[in-house]
Amino acid sequence: MKPITANFRTKAAETLEDQQIQQSIEHVYTGFFKGRLNAAADTNNWEELRTKGKAIKDHTIANLDYYLSQLADNVEKNGGNVFFADDAEEARQHIIDIAHKRNIKTVIKSKSMVSEEMGLAEAMNKEGFETIETDLGEYIIQLANETPYHLIAPAVHKSRSDVAKLLDDNFSDSEPIPDATELTMMAREKLRGVFARADMSVTGANFAVAESGSIALVTNEGNGRMSTTVPRVHVAVMGLEKIVPSIQDLSTMLRILIRSATGQRISTYVTMVNGKRTVDEEEGPEEFHLVIMNNGRLKLLEDEHSREALNCIRCGACLNACPVYRKVGGHAYGWVYPGPIGAIVSPVLTGLKDANNLPNASSLCGACHDACPVKINIPRMLLELRYRTAEGSTDPQERTSSAKERGVWKAWRMGMMGRSRFDLGARLVATALRPFTRKGWLKKAPPPISGWTSTRDFPAVASKSLRSRLSNRLRRVK
Ligand code: SF4
């Protein structure tokens, strides 16, 4: 998928105007956000679990090479194959090669953000493989030819009638069916046929366990379990950060992931995959492949200010908590990862030049930090990225502020560093802005500060500072 992060403002404005989407995405607050709060309140040791989760991720990321090599050894001991892909293209090509070599016709996919990074379904369809998403939300998105809107609810922006129309356009001759149960049954019936004829599956991995070489999949629809047992070839794809050292650590991570994602204590299915079918097993694939993808993650690892983003377990809680995401929606972010975590990951992975609007898509209220089950300090990282786009980056391509803008801020800084300079500066600015001021408000500031008043009024700069007003008053009192 080609990142189009540069269109943030336009896409955000379109979503703000779309009443249907505004109504549909309310669910991220009324459903997921409130569900997480209730689940946390019902868990006695919630804060302890979050602290433990953070410690597990900090430790794993600090020792990533050790745990990745342990994972690879154990997957191979279990009879699986491991491939380290440096980027999305390498990963995609490897999976396509496996499919060609095994004479595959139908590929089923279960939800995976890493496969979205690869644009895998589209590429495999182009290669002539019938490639179908099996998570209901992803299936809807695939029929609509769109990208996921949310980390765990890809079709959250679609209304029931949108879904009815989509299914009707694709499969039925009758009128669109308005009933949600009937719609689900219709999709289920279609997908059952696909499961039956699939000869290869591609799934994600919510976690990979280094000590056992297993992967864990969390789903509510059972499609993950069907995908890992029915087809003869199973390929699991993961980012290199999706690793935990032990089964015990997995148990902690599952508890915080599921509660933070949907507010459930446990999801309907938690599937553990230990590789291909063994001789005494009746079900399972004949072949198991694990594709571990870098695709810019090592850049995050090297960057001490953004490294913490590798702790993310993709629960989506920061999206649900974010007042900006809840209004501008997922497509405004332009790439696979939306919301507060996307505003950090996308600029680092796809380049700050195109994604320079994303770190500004935040009120810095801190709700994402409070919501994050592994306590990722998202506001701190957003501020660092803002600093880089403004003046801190050594790469001129990334430093997006104009020389004029930097000149204004330099003058501001100088003015703020001395009392007499501040007073003189305030008087000069108040005089310069007087022609633009009406009844105490600045409604249309001139360039280069015009952006400040393009969507809101700004209080006029006072002609006298508070300090000089107070000393005048004190003088009068005496
Ligand atoms: S940053 Fe935290 S809250 Fe957001 S998706 Fe990742 S783990 Fe969840």
mmCIF file of C-alpha atoms and ligand atoms in Angstrom, residues 151 311-319 341 368 371-374 376 378, ligand 1:
data_model
loop_
_atom_site.group_PDB
_atom_site.id
_atom_site.type_symbol
_atom_site.label_atom_id
_atom_site.label_comp_id
_atom_site.label_asym_id
_atom_site.label_seq_id
_atom_site.Cartn_x
_atom_site.Cartn_y
_atom_site.Cartn_z
ATOM 1 C CA LEU A 151 -6.685 -1.332 14.120
ATOM 2 C CA ASN A 311 6.184 -1.695 22.455
ATOM 3 C CA CYS A 312 2.796 -1.269 20.761
ATOM 4 C CA ILE A 313 0.580 -4.355 20.847
ATOM 5 C CA ARG A 314 -1.951 -2.852 18.376
ATOM 6 C CA CYS A 315 -4.912 -2.902 20.754
ATOM 7 C CA GLY A 316 -6.399 0.307 19.348
ATOM 8 C CA ALA A 317 -7.131 1.793 22.811
ATOM 9 C CA CYS A 318 -5.268 5.009 21.990
ATOM 10 C CA LEU A 319 -7.459 5.483 18.890
ATOM 11 C CA ILE A 341 0.238 5.516 17.412
ATOM 12 C CA CYS A 368 -3.720 8.019 24.645
ATOM 13 C CA ALA A 371 -5.292 4.391 27.831
ATOM 14 C CA CYS A 372 -2.238 2.511 26.591
ATOM 15 C CA PRO A 373 -1.917 -0.905 28.260
ATOM 16 C CA VAL A 374 1.882 -0.796 27.932
ATOM 17 C CA ILE A 376 3.618 4.196 25.780
ATOM 18 C CA ILE A 378 2.697 8.956 22.865
HETATM 19 S S1 SF4 B 1 0.062 2.647 21.408
HETATM 20 FE FE1 SF4 B 1 -0.728 1.547 23.193
HETATM 21 S S2 SF4 B 1 -2.931 1.998 23.151
HETATM 22 FE FE2 SF4 B 1 -2.170 2.481 21.092
HETATM 23 S S3 SF4 B 1 -2.480 0.623 19.922
HETATM 24 FE FE3 SF4 B 1 -0.404 0.542 20.738
HETATM 25 S S4 SF4 B 1 -0.569 -0.605 22.651
HETATM 26 FE FE4 SF4 B 1 -2.642 0.036 22.087
#
